[in-house]
Amino acid sequence: MSLGFSVDALLPNARGGGQLKMGLVRLSEEEWLQPDPDLKARKASFVDWPEGVQLTDEAQAPGQELARMIGVGGALPEAALHAHEDMCLLTRAPEEDVYRLVGAAIAWPSDWHPADKIGLPLRALHEPIAGYEEQLASGVDRFMETLKPGVIYGRCNWFIAAMGERRWLEARAPTEAFAHVTPGNAGDTLFVRSERQTLRRLPQTGTILFTIGVYVEPIAQLTQGNLARLADAVRNLVKGEGDRRGAPAYAQSLIEFVDRGNA
């Protein structure tokens, strides 16, 4: 199994509701990053939102190692500027047994602010996710501890958003954000946002690199099979997670849009 570089390609393998799981697949070096990034869009986004770059002193050496891997000069900000993917660096201090976020270069966040997360350990980073501590935290900790250099893993997820921009920072309550959505217009007013995430350990510094490639499409542009997947998943979203992402405010409109065959 591999992962593509579009919403339609990612959705069949993406988790969106249900039991939390890592859902990792092994990727080759050629499958690691999107091969044709829009570098103009990346530059414009970082210029427009400079707070997306957050660095600690611990990010300098691994950031430089990453930039060399990408084939550019500089460190973490330059590496993320020359790729489609946002990039995070996580490392473990010798006196600690947890990985912390030490560097982030995020142009297109999925409803989070790097300044709020920098320096936090993994479990604190994932606190907003319902069920993470109970269902996934221990498995993620084991994975991070045993990940070897030279191996790349990927996974993907999806969210429903009321905006099509790649930088998703929703300040409105779900009832307000989705107030305009109806079964008749859902195809053009509901957007699927899918993150193609990868994990690998940098061989020299031992730092773990987490990349996030963001893809967004209105649901009317999806295949019938993927629309059916969305409708089924929305019917069965984990209550806590579904509430956090606003599912009750859009679920009925999405389901009726799909059931009516309006795509």
Short mmCIF file of C-alpha atoms in Angstrom, two decimals:
data_model
loop_
_atom_site.label_atom_id
_atom_site.label_comp_id
_atom_site.label_asym_id
_atom_site.label_seq_id
_atom_site.Cartn_x
_atom_site.Cartn_y
_atom_site.Cartn_z
CA MET A 1 0.00 0.00 0.00
CA SER A 2 1.16 3.52 -0.78
CA LEU A 3 -0.17 7.03 -0.28
CA GLY A 4 -0.94 9.48 -3.06
CA PHE A 5 -0.79 13.25 -3.17
CA SER A 6 -4.46 14.31 -3.45
CA VAL A 7 -7.61 14.13 -1.35
CA ASP A 8 -9.12 11.43 -3.57
CA ALA A 9 -5.96 9.34 -3.39
CA LEU A 10 -5.62 9.71 0.39
CA LEU A 11 -9.20 9.21 1.55
CA PRO A 12 -9.36 5.41 1.10
CA ASN A 13 -6.46 5.09 3.57
CA ALA A 14 -7.36 8.01 5.85
CA ARG A 15 -8.76 7.84 9.35
CA GLY A 16 -11.61 10.19 10.12
CA GLY A 17 -13.59 8.99 13.10
CA GLY A 18 -13.74 5.55 14.67
CA GLN A 19 -11.08 3.89 16.82
CA LEU A 20 -7.85 5.88 16.97
CA LYS A 21 -4.92 4.11 15.33
CA MET A 22 -1.64 5.11 13.77
CA GLY A 23 -2.46 3.41 10.46
CA LEU A 24 1.13 3.55 9.22
CA VAL A 25 2.37 2.39 5.82
CA ARG A 26 6.00 2.02 4.75
CA LEU A 27 7.10 4.53 2.12
CA SER A 28 10.06 4.58 -0.22
CA GLU A 29 12.37 7.57 -0.51
CA GLU A 30 10.63 8.46 -3.79
CA GLU A 31 7.25 8.49 -2.01
CA TRP A 32 8.41 10.66 0.87
CA LEU A 33 7.58 14.21 -0.32
CA GLN A 34 5.37 15.63 -3.04
CA PRO A 35 7.49 15.81 -6.20
CA ASP A 36 6.09 19.08 -7.61
CA PRO A 37 5.54 21.58 -4.75
CA ASP A 38 4.10 25.03 -5.41
CA LEU A 39 7.05 26.97 -4.01
CA LYS A 40 5.47 30.32 -4.80
CA ALA A 41 2.50 29.46 -2.59
CA ARG A 42 4.81 28.23 0.15
CA LYS A 43 6.81 31.47 0.16
CA ALA A 44 3.70 33.63 0.15
CA SER A 45 2.19 31.73 3.07
CA PHE A 46 5.27 32.00 5.27
CA VAL A 47 5.55 35.71 4.48
CA ASP A 48 1.89 36.20 5.34
CA TRP A 49 2.03 34.10 8.52
CA PRO A 50 5.55 34.29 10.01
CA GLU A 51 4.36 32.94 13.36
CA GLY A 52 4.17 29.55 11.66
CA VAL A 53 7.92 29.21 12.25
CA GLN A 54 8.83 28.44 15.85
CA LEU A 55 12.33 27.32 16.78
CA THR A 56 14.23 26.36 19.91
CA ASP A 57 18.00 26.09 20.17
CA GLU A 58 17.67 22.32 19.86
CA ALA A 59 16.25 22.70 16.35
CA GLN A 60 19.39 24.20 14.82
CA ALA A 61 21.51 21.10 14.18
CA PRO A 62 18.68 18.81 12.99
CA GLY A 63 17.28 21.66 10.92
CA GLN A 64 20.58 21.99 9.11
CA GLU A 65 20.73 18.23 8.60
CA LEU A 66 17.21 18.30 7.14
CA ALA A 67 18.02 21.19 4.81
CA ARG A 68 20.97 19.22 3.44
CA MET A 69 18.66 16.26 2.83
CA ILE A 70 16.27 18.51 0.91
CA GLY A 71 19.21 19.92 -1.04
CA VAL A 72 19.08 23.51 0.14
CA GLY A 73 21.09 25.74 2.43
CA GLY A 74 19.92 26.85 5.84
CA ALA A 75 17.91 24.94 8.40
CA LEU A 76 14.29 24.00 9.15
CA PRO A 77 12.59 27.15 7.73
CA GLU A 78 14.45 26.84 4.44
CA ALA A 79 13.69 23.13 4.17
CA ALA A 80 9.95 23.73 4.63
CA LEU A 81 10.08 26.63 2.19
CA HIS A 82 11.34 24.28 -0.53
CA ALA A 83 8.79 21.50 -0.05
CA HIS A 84 5.01 21.16 -0.15
CA GLU A 85 5.04 19.75 3.35
CA ASP A 86 5.04 21.54 6.68
CA MET A 87 7.74 20.17 8.97
CA CYS A 88 8.19 19.54 12.69
CA LEU A 89 11.25 18.34 14.61
CA LEU A 90 10.91 16.24 17.75
CA THR A 91 13.78 15.24 19.98
CA ARG A 92 14.43 13.69 23.36
CA ALA A 93 16.81 15.27 25.84
CA PRO A 94 19.33 12.89 27.47
CA GLU A 95 17.75 13.37 30.89
CA GLU A 96 14.18 12.81 29.65
CA ASP A 97 12.17 9.87 28.33
CA VAL A 98 9.75 11.91 26.22
CA TYR A 99 10.00 13.53 22.80
CA ARG A 100 9.32 17.26 22.60
CA LEU A 101 8.51 19.57 19.72
CA VAL A 102 11.69 21.63 19.28
CA GLY A 103 11.04 23.16 15.86
CA ALA A 104 8.07 23.82 13.59
CA ALA A 105 7.76 25.39 10.14
CA ILE A 106 4.03 25.42 9.44
CA ALA A 107 2.52 27.30 6.51
CA TRP A 108 -0.82 25.49 6.43
CA PRO A 109 -1.90 24.49 9.96
CA SER A 110 -4.97 22.39 10.67
CA ASP A 111 -6.47 24.58 13.39
CA TRP A 112 -3.41 24.93 15.63
CA HIS A 113 -0.79 27.54 16.44
CA PRO A 114 2.86 26.37 16.64
CA ALA A 115 3.61 29.01 19.29
CA ASP A 116 1.17 27.21 21.61
CA LYS A 117 2.86 23.83 21.07
CA ILE A 118 6.60 24.49 20.87
CA GLY A 119 8.49 22.74 23.65
CA LEU A 120 5.63 20.45 24.62
CA PRO A 121 5.99 16.65 24.91
CA LEU A 122 4.02 14.35 22.62
CA ARG A 123 1.14 13.64 24.95
CA ALA A 124 0.57 17.32 25.67
CA LEU A 125 0.74 18.05 21.93
CA HIS A 126 -2.18 15.67 21.36
CA GLU A 127 -4.32 16.65 24.35
CA PRO A 128 -7.19 18.11 22.26
CA ILE A 129 -7.69 14.77 20.46
CA ALA A 130 -10.43 12.73 22.14
CA GLY A 131 -9.23 9.24 23.03
CA TYR A 132 -5.53 9.83 22.29
CA GLU A 133 -4.31 9.13 25.82
CA GLU A 134 -6.40 5.98 26.21
CA GLN A 135 -6.13 4.49 22.73
CA LEU A 136 -2.92 5.67 21.10
CA ALA A 137 -0.39 7.38 23.38
CA SER A 138 1.52 4.28 24.47
CA GLY A 139 1.76 2.93 20.93
CA VAL A 140 3.04 6.26 19.62
CA ASP A 141 5.66 6.41 22.39
CA ARG A 142 6.90 2.91 21.49
CA PHE A 143 7.01 3.78 17.79
CA MET A 144 9.04 6.92 18.40
CA GLU A 145 11.48 5.05 20.60
CA THR A 146 12.12 2.25 18.10
CA LEU A 147 12.04 4.17 14.79
CA LYS A 148 15.29 3.54 12.89
CA PRO A 149 17.09 5.90 10.50
CA GLY A 150 16.50 5.17 6.83
CA VAL A 151 12.91 3.98 7.32
CA ILE A 152 9.98 6.23 6.34
CA TYR A 153 6.39 5.73 7.47
CA GLY A 154 3.29 7.57 6.36
CA ARG A 155 -0.31 7.96 7.41
CA CYS A 156 -3.21 10.26 6.57
CA ASN A 157 -6.41 11.66 8.04
CA TRP A 158 -9.24 13.95 7.04
CA PHE A 159 -11.40 16.72 8.43
CA ILE A 160 -14.45 18.57 7.17
CA ALA A 161 -13.95 22.35 7.06
CA ALA A 162 -16.17 25.28 6.12
CA MET A 163 -13.35 26.96 4.19
CA GLY A 164 -11.14 25.90 1.32
CA GLU A 165 -7.95 27.73 2.31
CA ARG A 166 -4.96 25.58 3.12
CA ARG A 167 -4.28 27.58 6.30
CA TRP A 168 -7.18 26.51 8.50
CA LEU A 169 -7.50 28.60 11.66
CA GLU A 170 -11.16 28.50 12.60
CA ALA A 171 -12.11 31.03 15.27
CA ARG A 172 -15.87 30.63 14.83
CA ALA A 173 -18.07 28.20 16.72
CA PRO A 174 -19.14 25.25 14.52
CA THR A 175 -22.75 26.40 14.46
CA GLU A 176 -21.60 29.71 12.99
CA ALA A 177 -18.93 28.32 10.66
CA PHE A 178 -21.33 25.81 9.06
CA ALA A 179 -24.48 27.95 9.32
CA HIS A 180 -24.59 28.53 5.56
CA VAL A 181 -24.35 24.83 4.66
CA THR A 182 -27.45 23.01 3.40
CA PRO A 183 -27.95 19.66 1.66
CA GLY A 184 -28.40 21.61 -1.57
CA ASN A 185 -25.11 23.56 -1.43
CA ALA A 186 -22.97 21.16 0.64
CA GLY A 187 -21.00 20.07 -2.41
CA ASP A 188 -19.47 23.53 -2.77
CA THR A 189 -19.49 24.73 0.84
CA LEU A 190 -18.04 21.70 2.65
CA PHE A 191 -14.35 21.00 2.11
CA VAL A 192 -12.38 17.86 2.83
CA ARG A 193 -9.00 18.60 4.30
CA SER A 194 -6.59 15.67 4.26
CA GLU A 195 -3.15 15.59 5.86
CA ARG A 196 -0.51 13.28 4.38
CA GLN A 197 1.87 12.79 7.29
CA THR A 198 5.28 11.12 7.32
CA LEU A 199 7.74 10.19 10.05
CA ARG A 200 11.44 9.43 9.80
CA ARG A 201 14.50 9.66 12.02
CA LEU A 202 17.32 11.89 10.82
CA PRO A 203 20.45 9.70 10.78
CA GLN A 204 23.04 12.15 12.14
CA THR A 205 21.21 13.94 14.96
CA GLY A 206 18.65 11.21 15.71
CA THR A 207 15.86 13.79 15.67
CA ILE A 208 12.47 12.65 14.40
CA LEU A 209 11.04 14.60 11.49
CA PHE A 210 7.25 14.80 11.16
CA THR A 211 5.98 16.19 7.85
CA ILE A 212 2.42 17.29 7.07
CA GLY A 213 1.27 17.65 3.48
CA VAL A 214 -2.11 19.39 3.25
CA TYR A 215 -4.65 18.80 0.45
CA VAL A 216 -8.10 20.44 0.26
CA GLU A 217 -11.06 19.84 -2.08
CA PRO A 218 -14.80 20.68 -2.02
CA ILE A 219 -16.76 17.49 -1.56
CA ALA A 220 -18.43 17.90 -4.97
CA GLN A 221 -15.05 17.18 -6.57
CA LEU A 222 -14.64 13.78 -4.93
CA THR A 223 -15.37 10.39 -6.43
CA GLN A 224 -18.63 8.69 -5.57
CA GLY A 225 -16.74 6.07 -3.59
CA ASN A 226 -15.05 8.66 -1.43
CA LEU A 227 -18.31 10.52 -0.89
CA ALA A 228 -19.85 7.30 0.39
CA ARG A 229 -16.86 6.80 2.71
CA LEU A 230 -17.31 10.27 4.13
CA ALA A 231 -21.01 9.84 4.75
CA ASP A 232 -20.47 6.49 6.49
CA ALA A 233 -17.68 7.91 8.62
CA VAL A 234 -19.66 10.99 9.62
CA ARG A 235 -22.46 8.75 10.83
CA ASN A 236 -20.00 7.02 13.17
CA LEU A 237 -17.64 9.74 14.36
CA VAL A 238 -16.23 9.37 17.86
CA LYS A 239 -18.46 11.64 19.88
CA GLY A 240 -15.75 13.73 21.55
CA GLU A 241 -13.68 14.16 18.41
CA GLY A 242 -16.71 14.78 16.23
CA ASP A 243 -17.92 17.49 18.57
CA ARG A 244 -14.50 19.17 18.58
CA ARG A 245 -14.43 19.32 14.79
CA GLY A 246 -18.02 20.50 14.52
CA ALA A 247 -19.59 17.34 13.07
CA PRO A 248 -23.05 17.94 14.53
CA ALA A 249 -23.22 21.25 12.64
CA TYR A 250 -22.62 19.76 9.17
CA ALA A 251 -23.28 16.00 9.38
CA GLN A 252 -26.91 15.99 8.25
CA SER A 253 -26.25 18.26 5.29
CA LEU A 254 -23.33 16.11 4.13
CA ILE A 255 -25.25 12.87 4.52
CA GLU A 256 -28.29 14.18 2.68
CA PHE A 257 -26.14 15.61 -0.11
CA VAL A 258 -24.55 12.20 -0.65
CA ASP A 259 -27.82 10.27 -0.30
CA ARG A 260 -29.53 12.51 -2.87
CA GLY A 261 -26.76 11.86 -5.40
CA ASN A 262 -26.08 15.58 -5.87
CA ALA A 263 -22.36 15.17 -6.46
#
